[in-house]
């Protein structure tokens, strides 16, 4: 009953047109920025309790990126909501065309636990910018962060237009039974199939932000470039939530002859970044819960996989901590190479030739992103031309997520739809085509020659033959008066 009442209120709010007003949209974005400013320490505490995130990581991947996203939307929203003029065929001259964005209506956002604020509030920024009413369902696995959002959002944002509903599977199923104008889901492919099945009953459009096994291609580099590349790999693998990230590096592809040097540099970098004390690693998140800890432990229980460990491998069940772990050539048919790792394990797969990496990647599901460290322009072109992925980043990791002018999203099993910046606004908008004509210049005639003329005119207009059209118009009065 409470859910039904909440949805009725949101629908009524949308009907009033309140959320379409640009000043309302701006006020909500400003209020969200204020929420982040006022509650920075509480957010740090919630992230530490749920995931063990260090304040530096929490600000970088959650608070800072959200404030940047909200400010970017604020600076662009007037332009985004304006109609975009479009050219129309000369056949319909004089006329004018435009595309007018309009909000979809009532939208549902399912967020994930690994970045509980970013994956909740970044889609919300897009939904509000586009003028929708919103239900946000945070992940129950990050319970402290979920409770914070449920308690705090109503204090800053319009509670008649934006509601947070907490709960687990039962609540999610009840939400999916309702009719929505849009569903935005972040999570794994298994749950995504259930969401799509429920959405299909109402023909509700969905955006799926999933994941997959994101590879890194590591080509030959100079000593200096190689050290930089390894630092960026270590940061991109273990920095974001200890590898519990959909865009985290899942495995590395490298030629045999460079593998040992790569491993040595990775070991040194791990020790430098995170320390050597297995009982007190610095700046690393814990595994979110016992279930995921056991899932990761099971990946290492395969004897052939355990034998491939060249660094790390220790597990602390009491504190839900797993140290950064490097594996060299685990069996490619083992579970660790078949399913998304979503943890601190880094398999390294060696090849005879780096160009074999293309075939290796293409033999698997399309990844959310491909990382490639190379200065070889022909290899870059080959990666772009012969592989398919949600995105490609050359010579770095993870940073694309902070680029508001680039779309973020997957393809195939890694998801579909996109967001960030203007792409978030578009995701939660309908682009309505508008065509307006005048009452002038109506071609009409009763005699057979006139019909021939109309046919000639239409041919020229469709072909955009401007010169022929001008000549035809000049001769119009002379020929048929």
Short mmCIF file of C-alpha atoms in Angstrom, two decimals:
data_model
loop_
_atom_site.label_atom_id
_atom_site.label_comp_id
_atom_site.label_asym_id
_atom_site.label_seq_id
_atom_site.Cartn_x
_atom_site.Cartn_y
_atom_site.Cartn_z
CA UNK A 1 0.00 0.00 0.00
CA UNK A 2 2.85 2.37 0.89
CA UNK A 3 4.56 1.67 -2.45
CA UNK A 4 1.35 2.33 -4.36
CA UNK A 5 0.86 5.62 -2.51
CA UNK A 6 4.43 6.73 -3.26
CA UNK A 7 4.13 5.96 -6.96
CA UNK A 8 0.79 7.75 -7.19
CA UNK A 9 2.39 10.85 -5.65
CA UNK A 10 5.28 10.72 -8.11
CA UNK A 11 2.93 10.32 -11.07
CA UNK A 12 0.80 13.23 -9.89
CA UNK A 13 3.87 15.40 -9.46
CA UNK A 14 4.93 14.67 -13.03
CA UNK A 15 1.44 15.47 -14.34
CA UNK A 16 1.60 18.93 -12.83
CA UNK A 17 4.59 19.73 -15.07
CA UNK A 18 6.65 20.79 -12.07
CA UNK A 19 9.67 18.70 -12.99
CA UNK A 20 9.75 20.07 -16.54
CA UNK A 21 10.58 23.53 -15.29
CA UNK A 22 14.29 24.20 -15.82
CA UNK A 23 14.58 26.11 -12.56
CA UNK A 24 13.27 23.10 -10.65
CA UNK A 25 15.85 20.87 -12.34
CA UNK A 26 18.64 23.29 -11.48
CA UNK A 27 17.47 23.57 -7.88
CA UNK A 28 17.66 19.79 -7.47
CA UNK A 29 21.17 19.62 -8.90
CA UNK A 30 22.31 22.42 -6.59
CA UNK A 31 20.68 20.65 -3.64
CA UNK A 32 22.52 17.44 -4.53
CA UNK A 33 25.85 19.28 -4.55
CA UNK A 34 24.99 20.75 -1.15
CA UNK A 35 24.11 17.28 0.14
CA UNK A 36 27.58 16.06 -0.85
CA UNK A 37 29.28 19.10 0.66
CA UNK A 38 27.39 18.97 3.94
CA UNK A 39 27.74 15.24 4.50
CA UNK A 40 31.23 14.43 3.29
CA UNK A 41 32.38 12.89 6.56
CA UNK A 42 29.20 10.82 6.96
CA UNK A 43 29.65 9.50 3.42
CA UNK A 44 33.26 8.58 4.20
CA UNK A 45 32.10 6.70 7.29
CA UNK A 46 29.35 4.82 5.47
CA UNK A 47 31.75 3.75 2.71
CA UNK A 48 34.34 2.66 5.25
CA UNK A 49 31.84 0.54 7.16
CA UNK A 50 30.36 -1.11 4.06
CA UNK A 51 33.47 -1.57 1.94
CA UNK A 52 36.50 -0.40 3.87
CA UNK A 53 37.08 2.44 1.40
CA UNK A 54 39.82 4.90 2.26
CA UNK A 55 38.69 8.56 2.26
CA UNK A 56 40.97 9.33 -0.71
CA UNK A 57 39.36 6.57 -2.77
CA UNK A 58 35.90 7.56 -1.52
CA UNK A 59 36.35 11.16 -2.61
CA UNK A 60 37.95 10.25 -5.94
CA UNK A 61 35.42 7.63 -7.03
CA UNK A 62 32.27 8.82 -5.28
CA UNK A 63 31.99 12.37 -3.92
CA UNK A 64 34.35 14.15 -6.30
CA UNK A 65 33.07 12.53 -9.45
CA UNK A 66 29.44 13.21 -8.47
CA UNK A 67 30.05 16.88 -7.76
CA UNK A 68 31.82 17.22 -11.09
CA UNK A 69 28.94 15.49 -12.87
CA UNK A 70 26.27 17.66 -11.22
CA UNK A 71 28.16 20.88 -11.94
CA UNK A 72 28.66 19.84 -15.56
CA UNK A 73 24.93 19.22 -15.96
CA UNK A 74 24.13 22.55 -14.33
CA UNK A 75 26.36 24.37 -16.80
CA UNK A 76 24.80 22.65 -19.82
CA UNK A 77 21.15 22.10 -18.96
CA UNK A 78 19.83 25.25 -20.69
CA UNK A 79 21.42 24.09 -23.92
CA UNK A 80 20.31 20.48 -23.52
CA UNK A 81 16.62 21.29 -23.09
CA UNK A 82 16.50 23.62 -26.10
CA UNK A 83 15.10 22.31 -29.38
CA UNK A 84 17.72 21.38 -31.96
CA UNK A 85 16.98 22.67 -35.45
CA UNK A 86 17.03 20.09 -38.23
CA UNK A 87 17.06 20.41 -42.00
CA UNK A 88 13.94 19.17 -43.81
CA UNK A 89 13.63 18.14 -47.48
CA UNK A 90 13.06 20.88 -50.07
CA UNK A 91 9.95 18.99 -51.07
CA UNK A 92 8.25 20.49 -48.01
CA UNK A 93 9.56 24.04 -48.41
CA UNK A 94 8.78 26.42 -46.74
CA UNK A 95 8.92 24.51 -43.45
CA UNK A 96 11.13 23.98 -40.43
CA UNK A 97 12.07 20.96 -38.34
CA UNK A 98 13.40 20.46 -34.83
CA UNK A 99 14.02 17.82 -32.20
CA UNK A 100 12.52 18.67 -28.81
CA UNK A 101 13.69 16.63 -25.77
CA UNK A 102 11.01 15.80 -23.24
CA UNK A 103 11.14 13.78 -19.99
CA UNK A 104 9.98 10.18 -20.11
CA UNK A 105 8.00 10.34 -16.87
CA UNK A 106 8.43 8.01 -13.89
CA UNK A 107 11.79 6.20 -13.88
CA UNK A 108 13.28 3.47 -11.70
CA UNK A 109 16.99 3.33 -10.90
CA UNK A 110 18.59 0.15 -9.51
CA UNK A 111 22.12 0.85 -8.26
CA UNK A 112 24.97 -1.46 -7.28
CA UNK A 113 26.93 -1.91 -4.04
CA UNK A 114 30.52 -1.40 -5.22
CA UNK A 115 30.13 2.35 -5.83
CA UNK A 116 26.96 2.88 -3.82
CA UNK A 117 26.85 6.67 -4.14
CA UNK A 118 28.15 7.11 -7.67
CA UNK A 119 25.99 4.37 -9.17
CA UNK A 120 22.94 5.76 -7.37
CA UNK A 121 23.36 9.48 -7.83
CA UNK A 122 25.02 9.77 -11.23
CA UNK A 123 22.00 8.24 -13.01
CA UNK A 124 19.80 10.38 -10.75
CA UNK A 125 21.59 13.49 -12.03
CA UNK A 126 20.66 12.49 -15.58
CA UNK A 127 17.06 11.65 -14.67
CA UNK A 128 16.51 14.93 -12.84
CA UNK A 129 18.27 16.97 -15.53
CA UNK A 130 15.86 15.48 -18.05
CA UNK A 131 12.85 16.41 -15.88
CA UNK A 132 11.64 13.04 -14.61
CA UNK A 133 10.28 11.82 -11.30
CA UNK A 134 12.44 9.07 -9.82
CA UNK A 135 12.44 6.04 -7.57
CA UNK A 136 15.96 5.08 -6.47
CA UNK A 137 16.54 1.54 -5.17
CA UNK A 138 20.04 1.35 -3.61
CA UNK A 139 21.74 -2.02 -3.15
CA UNK A 140 20.99 -3.66 0.17
CA UNK A 141 24.52 -5.14 0.17
CA UNK A 142 25.91 -1.70 1.03
CA UNK A 143 23.50 -1.29 3.92
CA UNK A 144 25.08 1.77 5.57
CA UNK A 145 25.19 3.70 2.30
CA UNK A 146 21.64 2.67 1.44
CA UNK A 147 20.37 3.85 4.83
CA UNK A 148 22.24 7.15 4.44
CA UNK A 149 20.64 7.80 1.04
CA UNK A 150 17.17 6.92 2.30
CA UNK A 151 17.54 9.23 5.30
CA UNK A 152 19.36 12.15 3.68
CA UNK A 153 17.96 12.57 0.17
CA UNK A 154 14.48 13.66 1.40
CA UNK A 155 16.17 16.40 3.45
CA UNK A 156 17.70 17.99 0.34
CA UNK A 157 15.73 16.95 -2.74
CA UNK A 158 12.05 17.26 -3.60
CA UNK A 159 10.43 14.30 -1.83
CA UNK A 160 7.33 14.54 -4.01
CA UNK A 161 9.45 13.91 -7.12
CA UNK A 162 12.36 11.79 -5.88
CA UNK A 163 12.00 8.84 -3.50
CA UNK A 164 14.44 6.29 -2.12
CA UNK A 165 13.04 2.82 -1.48
CA UNK A 166 15.23 0.38 0.46
CA UNK A 167 15.07 -3.38 0.53
CA UNK A 168 16.27 -6.65 -0.92
CA UNK A 169 14.94 -9.10 -3.48
CA UNK A 170 11.32 -8.93 -2.32
CA UNK A 171 11.22 -5.14 -2.65
CA UNK A 172 12.95 -5.29 -6.03
CA UNK A 173 10.35 -7.77 -7.30
CA UNK A 174 7.50 -5.56 -6.11
CA UNK A 175 9.05 -2.57 -7.87
CA UNK A 176 9.41 -4.54 -11.09
CA UNK A 177 5.71 -5.41 -11.02
CA UNK A 178 4.89 -1.72 -11.48
CA UNK A 179 4.68 0.15 -14.76
CA UNK A 180 7.60 2.49 -15.38
CA UNK A 181 8.52 4.85 -18.20
CA UNK A 182 12.19 3.84 -17.90
CA UNK A 183 14.30 1.41 -15.90
CA UNK A 184 18.02 2.00 -15.37
CA UNK A 185 19.84 -1.03 -13.97
CA UNK A 186 23.43 -1.47 -12.80
CA UNK A 187 24.46 -4.99 -11.82
CA UNK A 188 25.21 -8.42 -13.20
CA UNK A 189 23.81 -10.16 -16.27
CA UNK A 190 21.90 -12.78 -14.29
CA UNK A 191 19.75 -10.22 -12.47
CA UNK A 192 19.55 -8.09 -15.62
CA UNK A 193 17.68 -10.87 -17.41
CA UNK A 194 15.03 -10.86 -14.69
CA UNK A 195 14.73 -7.08 -14.93
CA UNK A 196 14.32 -7.22 -18.70
CA UNK A 197 11.72 -9.96 -18.42
CA UNK A 198 9.66 -7.85 -16.02
CA UNK A 199 10.10 -4.71 -18.13
CA UNK A 200 8.91 -6.50 -21.27
CA UNK A 201 5.44 -6.97 -19.76
CA UNK A 202 4.92 -3.20 -19.94
CA UNK A 203 7.21 -2.57 -22.94
CA UNK A 204 9.35 -0.44 -20.64
CA UNK A 205 12.65 0.75 -22.14
CA UNK A 206 15.71 -0.26 -20.13
CA UNK A 207 19.34 0.72 -19.84
CA UNK A 208 21.63 -2.07 -18.67
CA UNK A 209 25.02 -1.23 -17.17
CA UNK A 210 26.60 -4.63 -16.63
CA UNK A 211 30.20 -5.79 -16.79
CA UNK A 212 32.27 -8.64 -18.12
CA UNK A 213 35.89 -9.61 -18.44
CA UNK A 214 37.74 -6.42 -19.35
CA UNK A 215 41.13 -7.27 -20.90
CA UNK A 216 44.34 -5.27 -20.97
CA UNK A 217 46.65 -5.62 -23.96
CA UNK A 218 50.25 -4.97 -22.91
CA UNK A 219 52.58 -4.31 -25.85
CA UNK A 220 56.35 -3.74 -25.85
CA UNK A 221 57.31 -0.40 -24.31
CA UNK A 222 60.47 1.43 -23.30
CA UNK A 223 61.61 1.00 -19.70
CA UNK A 224 60.27 4.42 -18.71
CA UNK A 225 56.90 3.92 -20.41
CA UNK A 226 56.61 0.43 -18.97
CA UNK A 227 56.99 1.73 -15.40
CA UNK A 228 54.25 4.31 -16.01
CA UNK A 229 52.00 1.67 -17.58
CA UNK A 230 52.44 -0.71 -14.63
CA UNK A 231 51.57 2.04 -12.15
CA UNK A 232 48.38 2.75 -14.08
CA UNK A 233 47.54 -0.95 -14.25
CA UNK A 234 48.02 -1.38 -10.50
CA UNK A 235 45.88 1.69 -9.84
CA UNK A 236 43.18 0.52 -12.26
CA UNK A 237 43.10 -3.04 -10.97
CA UNK A 238 43.28 -2.70 -7.19
CA UNK A 239 42.53 0.98 -6.64
CA UNK A 240 38.79 0.93 -7.45
CA UNK A 241 37.19 -1.15 -4.69
CA UNK A 242 39.96 -3.82 -4.72
CA UNK A 243 39.00 -4.92 -8.21
CA UNK A 244 35.29 -5.09 -7.38
CA UNK A 245 34.44 -2.86 -10.35
CA UNK A 246 32.77 -3.57 -13.67
CA UNK A 247 35.48 -1.58 -15.46
CA UNK A 248 38.30 -3.11 -13.45
CA UNK A 249 41.08 -4.93 -15.31
CA UNK A 250 40.13 -8.61 -15.45
CA UNK A 251 43.24 -10.05 -17.10
CA UNK A 252 46.35 -9.00 -19.05
CA UNK A 253 47.52 -10.26 -22.45
CA UNK A 254 51.26 -9.97 -23.04
CA UNK A 255 53.99 -11.65 -25.07
CA UNK A 256 56.04 -14.35 -23.28
CA UNK A 257 59.26 -12.36 -23.42
CA UNK A 258 57.82 -9.39 -21.50
CA UNK A 259 55.89 -11.33 -18.84
CA UNK A 260 58.63 -11.70 -16.23
CA UNK A 261 59.53 -8.01 -16.33
CA UNK A 262 55.85 -7.07 -16.12
CA UNK A 263 55.35 -9.31 -13.06
CA UNK A 264 58.44 -7.95 -11.30
CA UNK A 265 57.27 -4.36 -11.82
CA UNK A 266 53.76 -5.22 -10.64
CA UNK A 267 55.13 -6.76 -7.44
CA UNK A 268 57.22 -3.68 -6.69
CA UNK A 269 54.31 -1.38 -7.43
CA UNK A 270 51.90 -3.31 -5.20
CA UNK A 271 54.37 -3.12 -2.32
CA UNK A 272 54.91 0.57 -2.91
CA UNK A 273 51.20 1.44 -3.25
CA UNK A 274 49.64 -0.90 -0.71
CA UNK A 275 52.44 -2.10 1.55
CA UNK A 276 53.91 -5.53 2.32
CA UNK A 277 52.19 -6.37 5.61
CA UNK A 278 49.55 -8.97 4.72
CA UNK A 279 47.67 -8.15 7.90
CA UNK A 280 47.64 -4.41 7.32
CA UNK A 281 47.49 -3.47 3.66
CA UNK A 282 46.96 0.24 3.08
CA UNK A 283 44.22 1.89 1.04
CA UNK A 284 42.53 -1.33 -0.08
CA UNK A 285 38.85 -2.19 0.23
CA UNK A 286 37.56 -5.35 1.81
CA UNK A 287 35.38 -7.88 0.00
CA UNK A 288 31.78 -6.76 0.38
CA UNK A 289 30.42 -9.83 2.20
CA UNK A 290 30.98 -13.50 3.05
CA UNK A 291 29.18 -14.73 -0.05
CA UNK A 292 31.49 -12.86 -2.41
CA UNK A 293 34.52 -13.79 -0.32
CA UNK A 294 33.67 -17.49 -0.70
CA UNK A 295 33.01 -17.02 -4.41
CA UNK A 296 36.49 -15.58 -4.86
CA UNK A 297 38.07 -18.24 -2.68
CA UNK A 298 36.44 -20.92 -4.81
CA UNK A 299 38.15 -19.50 -7.90
CA UNK A 300 41.53 -20.31 -6.34
CA UNK A 301 40.59 -23.80 -5.18
CA UNK A 302 41.18 -25.27 -8.61
CA UNK A 303 44.67 -26.86 -8.18
CA UNK A 304 45.81 -25.68 -11.63
CA UNK A 305 44.76 -22.13 -10.79
CA UNK A 306 46.45 -22.23 -7.38
CA UNK A 307 49.64 -23.47 -9.05
CA UNK A 308 49.66 -20.40 -11.32
CA UNK A 309 49.88 -17.90 -8.43
CA UNK A 310 53.14 -15.96 -8.64
CA UNK A 311 52.31 -13.31 -6.03
CA UNK A 312 49.83 -12.99 -3.18
CA UNK A 313 46.99 -15.41 -2.64
CA UNK A 314 46.48 -14.95 1.10
CA UNK A 315 42.90 -14.66 2.38
CA UNK A 316 41.64 -13.24 5.69
CA UNK A 317 38.12 -14.56 6.17
CA UNK A 318 37.55 -12.81 9.47
CA UNK A 319 38.18 -9.36 7.99
CA UNK A 320 36.89 -10.26 4.50
CA UNK A 321 40.24 -9.27 2.99
CA UNK A 322 42.15 -10.77 0.05
CA UNK A 323 45.56 -9.44 -0.86
CA UNK A 324 46.42 -8.41 -4.44
CA UNK A 325 47.14 -11.64 -6.30
CA UNK A 326 48.92 -12.22 -9.63
CA UNK A 327 48.52 -15.44 -11.60
CA UNK A 328 50.61 -16.47 -14.61
CA UNK A 329 48.88 -18.51 -17.31
CA UNK A 330 46.03 -20.11 -15.37
CA UNK A 331 44.02 -22.56 -17.54
CA UNK A 332 41.92 -20.53 -19.96
CA UNK A 333 39.00 -22.88 -19.39
CA UNK A 334 39.12 -22.46 -15.59
CA UNK A 335 36.34 -20.53 -13.85
CA UNK A 336 38.70 -17.64 -13.13
CA UNK A 337 39.05 -17.10 -16.90
CA UNK A 338 35.43 -17.88 -17.77
CA UNK A 339 33.53 -15.63 -15.36
CA UNK A 340 34.00 -12.02 -14.33
CA UNK A 341 36.44 -12.01 -11.42
CA UNK A 342 35.19 -8.89 -9.62
CA UNK A 343 37.98 -9.09 -7.08
CA UNK A 344 41.73 -8.61 -6.50
CA UNK A 345 42.99 -11.47 -8.73
CA UNK A 346 44.96 -10.54 -11.85
CA UNK A 347 45.63 -13.35 -14.35
CA UNK A 348 48.37 -12.75 -16.92
CA UNK A 349 48.00 -14.70 -20.17
CA UNK A 350 51.10 -14.98 -22.34
CA UNK A 351 51.10 -15.02 -26.15
CA UNK A 352 53.67 -15.63 -28.87
CA UNK A 353 52.63 -12.44 -30.65
CA UNK A 354 50.66 -9.53 -29.21
CA UNK A 355 48.40 -9.49 -32.29
CA UNK A 356 47.00 -12.82 -31.06
CA UNK A 357 45.26 -10.79 -28.36
CA UNK A 358 42.63 -9.76 -30.91
CA UNK A 359 41.57 -13.36 -31.53
CA UNK A 360 41.68 -14.13 -27.80
CA UNK A 361 39.34 -11.23 -26.97
CA UNK A 362 37.01 -12.02 -29.87
CA UNK A 363 36.65 -15.63 -28.70
CA UNK A 364 34.82 -14.36 -25.60
CA UNK A 365 31.82 -12.16 -24.83
CA UNK A 366 32.16 -8.49 -25.73
CA UNK A 367 33.79 -6.65 -22.81
CA UNK A 368 32.63 -3.43 -21.22
CA UNK A 369 35.99 -1.89 -21.99
CA UNK A 370 39.37 -2.80 -23.48
CA UNK A 371 42.57 -1.29 -22.15
CA UNK A 372 45.67 -1.31 -24.36
CA UNK A 373 49.16 -0.08 -23.54
CA UNK A 374 50.93 0.42 -26.84
CA UNK A 375 52.60 3.05 -29.03
CA UNK A 376 52.04 0.96 -32.15
CA UNK A 377 49.54 2.89 -34.28
CA UNK A 378 48.78 -0.12 -36.48
CA UNK A 379 47.90 -2.19 -33.40
CA UNK A 380 45.64 0.59 -32.16
CA UNK A 381 43.82 0.65 -35.49
CA UNK A 382 43.49 -3.13 -35.43
CA UNK A 383 42.01 -3.09 -31.93
CA UNK A 384 39.47 -0.45 -32.93
CA UNK A 385 38.59 -2.12 -36.22
CA UNK A 386 38.53 -5.79 -35.25
CA UNK A 387 37.15 -5.88 -31.70
CA UNK A 388 33.86 -4.79 -30.19
CA UNK A 389 33.56 -3.36 -26.68
CA UNK A 390 31.70 -0.67 -24.82
CA UNK A 391 34.80 1.53 -24.90
CA UNK A 392 38.55 1.45 -25.54
CA UNK A 393 41.21 3.28 -23.52
CA UNK A 394 44.77 3.49 -24.74
CA UNK A 395 47.66 3.83 -22.28
CA UNK A 396 45.58 4.25 -19.14
CA UNK A 397 42.78 2.63 -17.14
CA UNK A 398 39.56 3.77 -15.50
CA UNK A 399 39.94 7.48 -16.39
CA UNK A 400 37.28 7.39 -19.12
CA UNK A 401 34.70 7.20 -16.31
CA UNK A 402 35.49 10.78 -15.38
CA UNK A 403 35.00 12.15 -18.91
CA UNK A 404 31.57 13.82 -19.09
CA UNK A 405 31.77 14.27 -22.85
CA UNK A 406 32.34 10.56 -23.55
CA UNK A 407 29.57 7.95 -23.27
CA UNK A 408 29.83 5.12 -20.76
CA UNK A 409 28.07 1.86 -21.51
CA UNK A 410 28.45 -1.67 -22.76
CA UNK A 411 27.62 -3.80 -25.77
CA UNK A 412 26.25 -7.33 -25.91
CA UNK A 413 26.66 -9.16 -22.59
CA UNK A 414 28.34 -6.09 -21.05
CA UNK A 415 25.13 -4.10 -21.33
CA UNK A 416 23.39 -1.61 -23.58
CA UNK A 417 22.51 2.04 -23.37
CA UNK A 418 24.88 4.75 -22.22
CA UNK A 419 25.17 7.61 -19.77
CA UNK A 420 27.44 10.34 -18.29
CA UNK A 421 27.01 14.02 -19.11
CA UNK A 422 24.72 14.72 -22.05
CA UNK A 423 24.37 10.98 -22.63
CA UNK A 424 22.66 10.67 -19.22
CA UNK A 425 20.25 13.44 -20.18
CA UNK A 426 19.50 11.67 -23.48
CA UNK A 427 19.02 8.31 -21.74
CA UNK A 428 16.20 9.72 -19.64
CA UNK A 429 14.65 11.81 -22.42
CA UNK A 430 12.45 11.23 -25.44
CA UNK A 431 13.58 13.11 -28.53
CA UNK A 432 10.34 14.35 -30.07
CA UNK A 433 10.43 15.28 -33.75
CA UNK A 434 8.59 18.51 -34.60
CA UNK A 435 7.79 19.59 -38.17
CA UNK A 436 6.05 22.89 -38.93
CA UNK A 437 4.84 24.00 -42.38
CA UNK A 438 3.18 27.15 -43.68
CA UNK A 439 0.11 27.41 -45.90
CA UNK A 440 2.08 28.90 -48.80
CA UNK A 441 3.24 27.37 -52.05
CA UNK A 442 0.77 24.57 -52.59
CA UNK A 443 1.32 22.77 -55.92
CA UNK A 444 -2.00 22.04 -57.55
CA UNK A 445 -3.27 21.55 -61.11
CA UNK A 446 -5.98 19.86 -63.13
CA UNK A 447 -4.45 19.29 -66.56
CA UNK A 448 -2.16 16.38 -67.51
CA UNK A 449 0.86 18.66 -68.16
CA UNK A 450 0.61 19.85 -64.58
CA UNK A 451 0.91 16.33 -63.27
CA UNK A 452 4.07 15.88 -65.32
CA UNK A 453 5.43 19.05 -63.81
CA UNK A 454 4.65 17.90 -60.25
CA UNK A 455 6.46 14.65 -60.87
CA UNK A 456 9.50 16.52 -62.15
CA UNK A 457 9.39 18.88 -59.18
CA UNK A 458 9.21 16.01 -56.70
CA UNK A 459 12.12 14.23 -58.36
CA UNK A 460 14.26 17.35 -58.17
CA UNK A 461 13.27 18.13 -54.59
CA UNK A 462 14.04 14.62 -53.37
CA UNK A 463 17.40 14.72 -55.11
CA UNK A 464 18.22 18.16 -53.67
CA UNK A 465 18.93 19.43 -57.18
CA UNK A 466 18.97 23.10 -56.17
CA UNK A 467 19.90 24.45 -59.61
CA UNK A 468 17.19 22.46 -61.35
CA UNK A 469 14.63 23.45 -58.72
CA UNK A 470 15.38 27.17 -59.16
CA UNK A 471 15.02 26.90 -62.92
CA UNK A 472 11.76 25.06 -62.48
CA UNK A 473 10.36 27.68 -60.10
CA UNK A 474 11.35 30.50 -62.46
CA UNK A 475 9.46 28.84 -65.26
CA UNK A 476 6.44 27.95 -63.14
CA UNK A 477 4.31 31.03 -63.80
CA UNK A 478 5.26 31.28 -67.47
CA UNK A 479 4.36 27.67 -68.24
CA UNK A 480 1.13 27.16 -66.36
CA UNK A 481 -0.77 30.46 -66.30
#
